[in-house]
Short mmCIF file of C-alpha atoms and ligand atoms in Angstrom, two decimals:
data_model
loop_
_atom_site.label_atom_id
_atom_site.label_comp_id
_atom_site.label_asym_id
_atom_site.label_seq_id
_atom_site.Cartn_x
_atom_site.Cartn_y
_atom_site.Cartn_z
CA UNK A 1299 44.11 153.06 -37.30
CA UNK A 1300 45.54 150.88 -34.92
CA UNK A 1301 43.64 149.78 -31.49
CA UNK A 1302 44.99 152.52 -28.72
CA UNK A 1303 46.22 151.20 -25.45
CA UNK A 1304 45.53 152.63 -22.29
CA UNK A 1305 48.17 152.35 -19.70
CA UNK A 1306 47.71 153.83 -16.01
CA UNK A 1307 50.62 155.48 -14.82
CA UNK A 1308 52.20 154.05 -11.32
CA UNK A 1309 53.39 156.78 -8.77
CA UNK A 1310 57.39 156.78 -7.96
CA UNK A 1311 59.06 158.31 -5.09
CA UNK A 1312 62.33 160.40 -5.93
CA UNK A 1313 62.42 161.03 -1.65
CA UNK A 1314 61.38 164.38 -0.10
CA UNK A 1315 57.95 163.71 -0.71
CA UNK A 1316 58.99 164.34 -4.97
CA UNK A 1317 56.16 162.10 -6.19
CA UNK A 1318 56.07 161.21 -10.12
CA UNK A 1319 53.76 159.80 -12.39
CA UNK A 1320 56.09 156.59 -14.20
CA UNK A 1321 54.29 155.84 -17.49
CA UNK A 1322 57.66 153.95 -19.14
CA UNK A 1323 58.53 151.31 -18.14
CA UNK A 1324 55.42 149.54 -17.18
CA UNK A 1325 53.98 146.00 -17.22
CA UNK A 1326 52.26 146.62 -20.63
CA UNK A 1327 54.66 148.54 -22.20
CA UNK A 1328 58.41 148.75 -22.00
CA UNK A 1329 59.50 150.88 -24.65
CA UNK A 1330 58.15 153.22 -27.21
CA UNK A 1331 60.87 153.15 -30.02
CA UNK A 1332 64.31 152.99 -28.02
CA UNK A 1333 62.43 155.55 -25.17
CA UNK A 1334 62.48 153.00 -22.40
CA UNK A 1335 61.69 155.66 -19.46
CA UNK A 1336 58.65 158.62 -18.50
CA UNK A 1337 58.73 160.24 -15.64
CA UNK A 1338 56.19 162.83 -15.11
CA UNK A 1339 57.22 165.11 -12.19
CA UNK A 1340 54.66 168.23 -11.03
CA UNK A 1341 53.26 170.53 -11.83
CA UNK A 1342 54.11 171.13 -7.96
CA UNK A 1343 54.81 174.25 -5.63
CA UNK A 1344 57.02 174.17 -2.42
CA UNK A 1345 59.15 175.92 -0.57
CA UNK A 1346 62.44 177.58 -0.88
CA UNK A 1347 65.32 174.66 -1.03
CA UNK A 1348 62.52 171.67 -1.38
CA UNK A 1349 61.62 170.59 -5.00
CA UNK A 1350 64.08 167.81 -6.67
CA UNK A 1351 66.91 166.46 -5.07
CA UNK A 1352 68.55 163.88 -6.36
CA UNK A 1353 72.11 162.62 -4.92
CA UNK A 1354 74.95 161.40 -7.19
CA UNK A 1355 74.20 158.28 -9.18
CA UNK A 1356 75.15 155.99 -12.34
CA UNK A 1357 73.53 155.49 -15.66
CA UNK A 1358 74.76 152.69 -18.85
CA UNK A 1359 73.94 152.35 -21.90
CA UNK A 1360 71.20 154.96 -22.16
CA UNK A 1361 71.27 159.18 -22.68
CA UNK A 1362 68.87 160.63 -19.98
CA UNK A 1363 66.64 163.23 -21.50
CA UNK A 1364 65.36 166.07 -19.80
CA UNK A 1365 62.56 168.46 -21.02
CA UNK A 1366 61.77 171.40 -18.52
CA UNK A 1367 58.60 173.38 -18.41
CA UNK A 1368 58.66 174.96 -15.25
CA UNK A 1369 61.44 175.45 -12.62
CA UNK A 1370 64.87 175.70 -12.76
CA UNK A 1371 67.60 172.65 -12.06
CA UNK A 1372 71.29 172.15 -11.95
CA UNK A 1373 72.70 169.11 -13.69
CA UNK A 1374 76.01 167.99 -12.48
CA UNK A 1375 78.13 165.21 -13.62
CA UNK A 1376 81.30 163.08 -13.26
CA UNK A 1377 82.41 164.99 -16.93
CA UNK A 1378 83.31 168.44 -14.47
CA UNK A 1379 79.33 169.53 -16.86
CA UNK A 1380 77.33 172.20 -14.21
CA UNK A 1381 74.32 173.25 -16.16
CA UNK A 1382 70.99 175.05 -14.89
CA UNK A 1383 68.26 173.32 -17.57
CA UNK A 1384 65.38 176.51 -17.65
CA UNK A 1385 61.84 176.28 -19.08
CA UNK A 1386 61.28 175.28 -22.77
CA UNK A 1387 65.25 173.71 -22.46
CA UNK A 1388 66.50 170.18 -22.54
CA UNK A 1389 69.27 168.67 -21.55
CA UNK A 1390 70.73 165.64 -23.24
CA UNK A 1391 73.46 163.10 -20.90
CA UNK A 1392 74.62 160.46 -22.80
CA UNK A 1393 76.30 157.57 -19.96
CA UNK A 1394 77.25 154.71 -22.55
CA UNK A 1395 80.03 152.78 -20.68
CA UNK A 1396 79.29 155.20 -17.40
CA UNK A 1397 78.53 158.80 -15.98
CA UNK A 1398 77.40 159.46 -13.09
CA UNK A 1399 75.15 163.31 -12.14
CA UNK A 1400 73.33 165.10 -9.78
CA UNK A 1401 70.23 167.00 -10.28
CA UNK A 1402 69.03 169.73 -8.01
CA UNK A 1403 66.10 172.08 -8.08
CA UNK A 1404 67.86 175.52 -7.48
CA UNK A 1405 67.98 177.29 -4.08
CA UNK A 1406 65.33 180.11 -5.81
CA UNK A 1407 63.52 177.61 -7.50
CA UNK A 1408 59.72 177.20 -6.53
CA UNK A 1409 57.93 175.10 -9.06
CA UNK A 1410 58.94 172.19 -10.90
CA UNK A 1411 57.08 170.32 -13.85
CA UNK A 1412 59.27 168.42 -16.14
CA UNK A 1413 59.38 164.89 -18.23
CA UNK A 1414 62.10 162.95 -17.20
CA UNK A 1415 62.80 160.32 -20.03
CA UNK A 1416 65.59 157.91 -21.28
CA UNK A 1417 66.54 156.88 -24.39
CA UNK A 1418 68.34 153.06 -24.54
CA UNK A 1419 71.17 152.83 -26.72
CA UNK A 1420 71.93 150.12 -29.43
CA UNK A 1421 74.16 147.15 -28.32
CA UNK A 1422 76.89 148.72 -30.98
CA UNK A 1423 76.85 152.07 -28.62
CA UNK A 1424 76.79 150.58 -25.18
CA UNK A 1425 79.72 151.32 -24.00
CA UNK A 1426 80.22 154.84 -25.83
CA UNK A 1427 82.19 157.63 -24.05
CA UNK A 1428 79.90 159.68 -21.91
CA UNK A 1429 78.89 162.92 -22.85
CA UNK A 1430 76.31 166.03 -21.84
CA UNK A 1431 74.44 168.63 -24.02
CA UNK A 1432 72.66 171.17 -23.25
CA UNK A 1433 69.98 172.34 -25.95
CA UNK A 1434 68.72 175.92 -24.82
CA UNK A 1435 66.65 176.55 -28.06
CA UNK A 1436 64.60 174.17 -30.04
CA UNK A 1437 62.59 174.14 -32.89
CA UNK A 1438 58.84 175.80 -32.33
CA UNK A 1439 56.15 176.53 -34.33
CA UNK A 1440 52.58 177.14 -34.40
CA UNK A 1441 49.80 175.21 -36.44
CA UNK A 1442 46.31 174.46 -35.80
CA UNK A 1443 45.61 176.64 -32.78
CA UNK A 1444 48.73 175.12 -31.37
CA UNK A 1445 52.48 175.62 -30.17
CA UNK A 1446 54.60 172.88 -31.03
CA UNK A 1447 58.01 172.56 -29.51
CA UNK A 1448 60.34 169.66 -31.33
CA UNK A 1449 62.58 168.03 -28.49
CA UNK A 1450 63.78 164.96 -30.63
CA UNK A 1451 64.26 164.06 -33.61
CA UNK A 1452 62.05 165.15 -36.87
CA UNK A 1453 58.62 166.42 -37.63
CA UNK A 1454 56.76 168.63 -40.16
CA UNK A 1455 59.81 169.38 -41.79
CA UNK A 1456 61.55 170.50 -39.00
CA UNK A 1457 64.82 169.04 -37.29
CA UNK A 1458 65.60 168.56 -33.54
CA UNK A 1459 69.05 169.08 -32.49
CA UNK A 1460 69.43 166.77 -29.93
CA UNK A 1461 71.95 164.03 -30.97
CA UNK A 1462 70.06 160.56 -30.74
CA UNK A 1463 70.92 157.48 -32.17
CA UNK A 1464 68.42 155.47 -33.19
CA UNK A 1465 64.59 156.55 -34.99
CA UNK A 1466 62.47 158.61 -32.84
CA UNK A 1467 60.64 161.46 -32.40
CA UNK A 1468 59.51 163.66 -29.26
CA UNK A 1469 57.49 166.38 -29.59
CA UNK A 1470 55.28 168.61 -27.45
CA UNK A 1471 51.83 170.01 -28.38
CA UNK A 1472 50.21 172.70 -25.96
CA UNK A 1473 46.36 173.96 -26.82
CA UNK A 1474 45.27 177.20 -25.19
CA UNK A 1475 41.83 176.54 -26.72
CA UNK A 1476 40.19 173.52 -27.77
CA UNK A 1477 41.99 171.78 -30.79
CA UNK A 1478 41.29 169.59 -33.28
CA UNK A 1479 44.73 167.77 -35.22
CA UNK A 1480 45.42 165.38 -37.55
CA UNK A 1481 49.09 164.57 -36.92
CA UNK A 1482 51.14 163.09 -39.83
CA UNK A 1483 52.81 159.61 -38.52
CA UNK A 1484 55.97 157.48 -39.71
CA UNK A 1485 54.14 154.66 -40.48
CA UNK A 1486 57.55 152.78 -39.07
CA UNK A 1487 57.51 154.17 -35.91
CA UNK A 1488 55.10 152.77 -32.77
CA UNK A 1489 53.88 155.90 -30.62
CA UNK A 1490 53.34 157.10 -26.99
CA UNK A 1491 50.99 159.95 -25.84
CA UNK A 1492 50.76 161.30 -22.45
CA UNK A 1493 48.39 164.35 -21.22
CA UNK A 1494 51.52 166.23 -19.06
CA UNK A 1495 48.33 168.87 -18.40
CA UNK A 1496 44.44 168.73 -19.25
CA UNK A 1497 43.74 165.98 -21.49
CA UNK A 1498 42.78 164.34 -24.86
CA UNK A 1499 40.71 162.29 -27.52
CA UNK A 1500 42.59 159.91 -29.65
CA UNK A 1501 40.61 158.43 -32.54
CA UNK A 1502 37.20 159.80 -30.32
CA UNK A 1503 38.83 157.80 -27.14
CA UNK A 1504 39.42 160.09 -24.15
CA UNK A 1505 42.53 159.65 -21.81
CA UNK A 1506 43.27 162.13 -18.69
CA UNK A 1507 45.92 163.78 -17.58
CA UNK A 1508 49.13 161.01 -16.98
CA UNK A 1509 46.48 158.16 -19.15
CA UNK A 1510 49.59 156.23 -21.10
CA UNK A 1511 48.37 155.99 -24.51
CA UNK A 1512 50.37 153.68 -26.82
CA UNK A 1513 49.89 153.24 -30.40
CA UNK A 1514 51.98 150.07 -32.50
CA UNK A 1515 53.56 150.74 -35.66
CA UNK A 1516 51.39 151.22 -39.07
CA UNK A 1517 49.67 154.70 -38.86
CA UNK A 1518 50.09 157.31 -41.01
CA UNK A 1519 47.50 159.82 -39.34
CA UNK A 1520 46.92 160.55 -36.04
CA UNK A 1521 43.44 161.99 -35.30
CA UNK A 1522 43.72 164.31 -31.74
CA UNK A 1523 41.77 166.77 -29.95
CA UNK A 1524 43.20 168.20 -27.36
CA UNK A 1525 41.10 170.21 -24.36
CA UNK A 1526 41.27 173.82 -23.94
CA UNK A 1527 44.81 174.70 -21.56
CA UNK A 1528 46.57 171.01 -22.24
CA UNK A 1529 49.64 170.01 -23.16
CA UNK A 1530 50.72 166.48 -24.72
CA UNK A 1531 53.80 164.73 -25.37
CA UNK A 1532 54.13 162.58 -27.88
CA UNK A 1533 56.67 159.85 -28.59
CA UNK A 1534 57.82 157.79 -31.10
CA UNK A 1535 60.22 155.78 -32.89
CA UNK A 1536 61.04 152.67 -34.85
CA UNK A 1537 60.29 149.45 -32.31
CA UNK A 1538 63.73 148.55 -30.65
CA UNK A 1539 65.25 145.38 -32.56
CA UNK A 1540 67.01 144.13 -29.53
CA UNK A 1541 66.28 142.70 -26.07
CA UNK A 1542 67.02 145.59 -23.17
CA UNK A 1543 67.23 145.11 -19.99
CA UNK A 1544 66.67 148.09 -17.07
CA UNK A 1545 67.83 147.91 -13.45
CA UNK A 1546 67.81 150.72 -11.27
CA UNK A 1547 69.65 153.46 -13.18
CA UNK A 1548 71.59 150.85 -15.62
CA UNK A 1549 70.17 149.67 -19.06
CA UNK A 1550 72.15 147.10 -20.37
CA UNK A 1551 71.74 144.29 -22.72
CA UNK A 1552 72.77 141.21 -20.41
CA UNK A 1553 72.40 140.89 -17.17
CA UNK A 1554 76.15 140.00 -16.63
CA UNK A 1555 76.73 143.87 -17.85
CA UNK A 1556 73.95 144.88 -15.69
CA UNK A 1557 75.68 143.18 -12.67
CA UNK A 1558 78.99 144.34 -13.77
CA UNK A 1559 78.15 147.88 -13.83
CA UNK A 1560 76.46 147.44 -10.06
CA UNK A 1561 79.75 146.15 -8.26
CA UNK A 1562 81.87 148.50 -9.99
CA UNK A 1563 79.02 151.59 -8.87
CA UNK A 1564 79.67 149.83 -5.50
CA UNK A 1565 83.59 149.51 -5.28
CA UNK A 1566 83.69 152.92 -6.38
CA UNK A 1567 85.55 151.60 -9.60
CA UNK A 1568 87.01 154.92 -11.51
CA UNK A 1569 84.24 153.88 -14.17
CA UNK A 1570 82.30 156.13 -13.32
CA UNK A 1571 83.95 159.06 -11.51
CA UNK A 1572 82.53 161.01 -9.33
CA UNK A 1573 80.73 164.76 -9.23
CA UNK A 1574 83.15 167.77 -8.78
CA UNK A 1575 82.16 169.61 -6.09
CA UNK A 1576 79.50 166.93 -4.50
CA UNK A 1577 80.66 165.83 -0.85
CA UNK A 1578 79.38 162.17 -1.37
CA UNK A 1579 77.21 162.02 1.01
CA UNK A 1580 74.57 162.08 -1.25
CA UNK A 1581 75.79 159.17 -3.19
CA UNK A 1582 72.57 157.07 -3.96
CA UNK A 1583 73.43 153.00 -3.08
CA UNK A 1584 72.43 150.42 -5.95
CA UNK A 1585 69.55 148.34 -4.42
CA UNK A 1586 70.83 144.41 -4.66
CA UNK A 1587 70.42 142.95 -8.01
CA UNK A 1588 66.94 141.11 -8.70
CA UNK A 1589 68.98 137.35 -10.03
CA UNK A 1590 72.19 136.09 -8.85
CA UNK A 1591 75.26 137.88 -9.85
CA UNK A 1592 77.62 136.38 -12.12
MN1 LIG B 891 69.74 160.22 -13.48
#
């Protein structure tokens, strides 16, 4: 097998104090496959009306992915979509040309432990119309001592129903006891493991909880042990054939697109709507762009 990399995570602020673990992008690695974003937020308590707030902002070119494992949070976007995402749920928001959402831990909500991921979309889908889906059941099974839930595309035999366009794979692997796994691989596909709870031994190498774990293309078998009360996500998919670039909530692939998409954002160009129902005074400002605009 392949040599495993270990990549420490770097802490985010969302504001409120809603610290996350970031394991994509980061200097070593910026994509897994066309996932080109982790967030790790929780597990964390708190009080009535705390939790995640985020105020209305843009995405391009990518579909924001959302897998929930504890709490409860309303999506809302410039497409008139309301949607509480629950536990074992994800929800799916593709922007291509431009969308804009909020996301809101709910008013009864007390807990919150999620991955937060995006998925970059091909030059030849950039600027798709936007769209939202919400994917309340998803494919689960059991093998090995262990509950696997399918959140993208295939595995085992079994089919995700989350519409993605491009090769990749998500999946998430939770041991009540101790586990040992040999996990079947596309030998096409590069891989990315994170320990969202407990932790793990890859190939005999042990990585903690939030320990980035990336594996390149040209594995068939993945040999994992997993510790008593852990959960792991792992990602995949075929290495992305073109150049991306990420700013703030925009992927794009030039920066002229990139900078495009930030003076429209702040003209309040019709591009990207707005929320029903949101005031605007939680609309989130695009920092200045990191190279001259065109
Ligand atoms: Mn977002």
């Amino acid at each position: 097998m392949n040599p495993v990399e270990r990549i420490a995570p770097r802490s985010a602020d969302l504001g409120d104090g809603m610290i996350v673990r970031r394991a994509l992008p980061t200097r070593q690695r910026r994509m897994v496959g066309a996932w080109c974003f982790l967030d790790h937020a929780g597990p964390i308590d708190f009080a009535p009306g705390g939790g995640m707030h985020v105020g209305a902002h843009p995405h391009t070119c990518l579909q924001t992915f959302t897998w929930l494992i504890e709490g409860e949070v309303l999506h809302r976007d410039s497409l008139g979509n309301e949607q509480v995402i629950r536990p074992g749920q994800v929800n799916l928001m593709t922007a291509g040309h431009g969308i804009v959402h909020t996301e809101d831990s709910l008013p009864t909500a007390h807990r919150l432990h999620a991955a937060q991921l995006w998925i970059a979309l091909p030059a030849t889908l950039a600027d798709c119309a936007p769209a939202f889906e919400h994917y309340p059941e998803l494919p689960r099974w059991s093998a090995d001592g262990c509950a696997f839930t399918l959140l993208a595309g295939h595995f085992g035999g079994h089919a995700a129903p989350a519409q993605v366009h491009t090769p990749l794979v998500g999946l998430d692997i939770l041991a009540a006891a101790p586990a040992t796994l040999a996990l079947p691989l596309e030998p096409g596909f590069e891989y990315g493991l994170l320990a969202l709870e407990g932790g793990m031994r890859i190939a005999g190498e042990r990585f903690a909880t939030d320990e980035f774990a990336f594996i390149g293309a040209g594995a068939d078998r993945l040999p994992l042990a997993l510790d008593a009360g852990s959960r792991v996500l792992l990602l995949g998919g075929a290495p992305f054939g073109e150049p991306v670039l990420m700013w703030w909530n925009f992927v794009g692939h030039s920066k002229a697109a990139i900078a495009r998409a930030q003076q429209e954002w702040e003209a309040g160009d019709a591009r990207f709507g707005a929320v029903a129902g949101d005031s605007g005074s939680r609309r989130l400002v695009a920092p200045p762009l990191p190279w001259a605009a065109y």
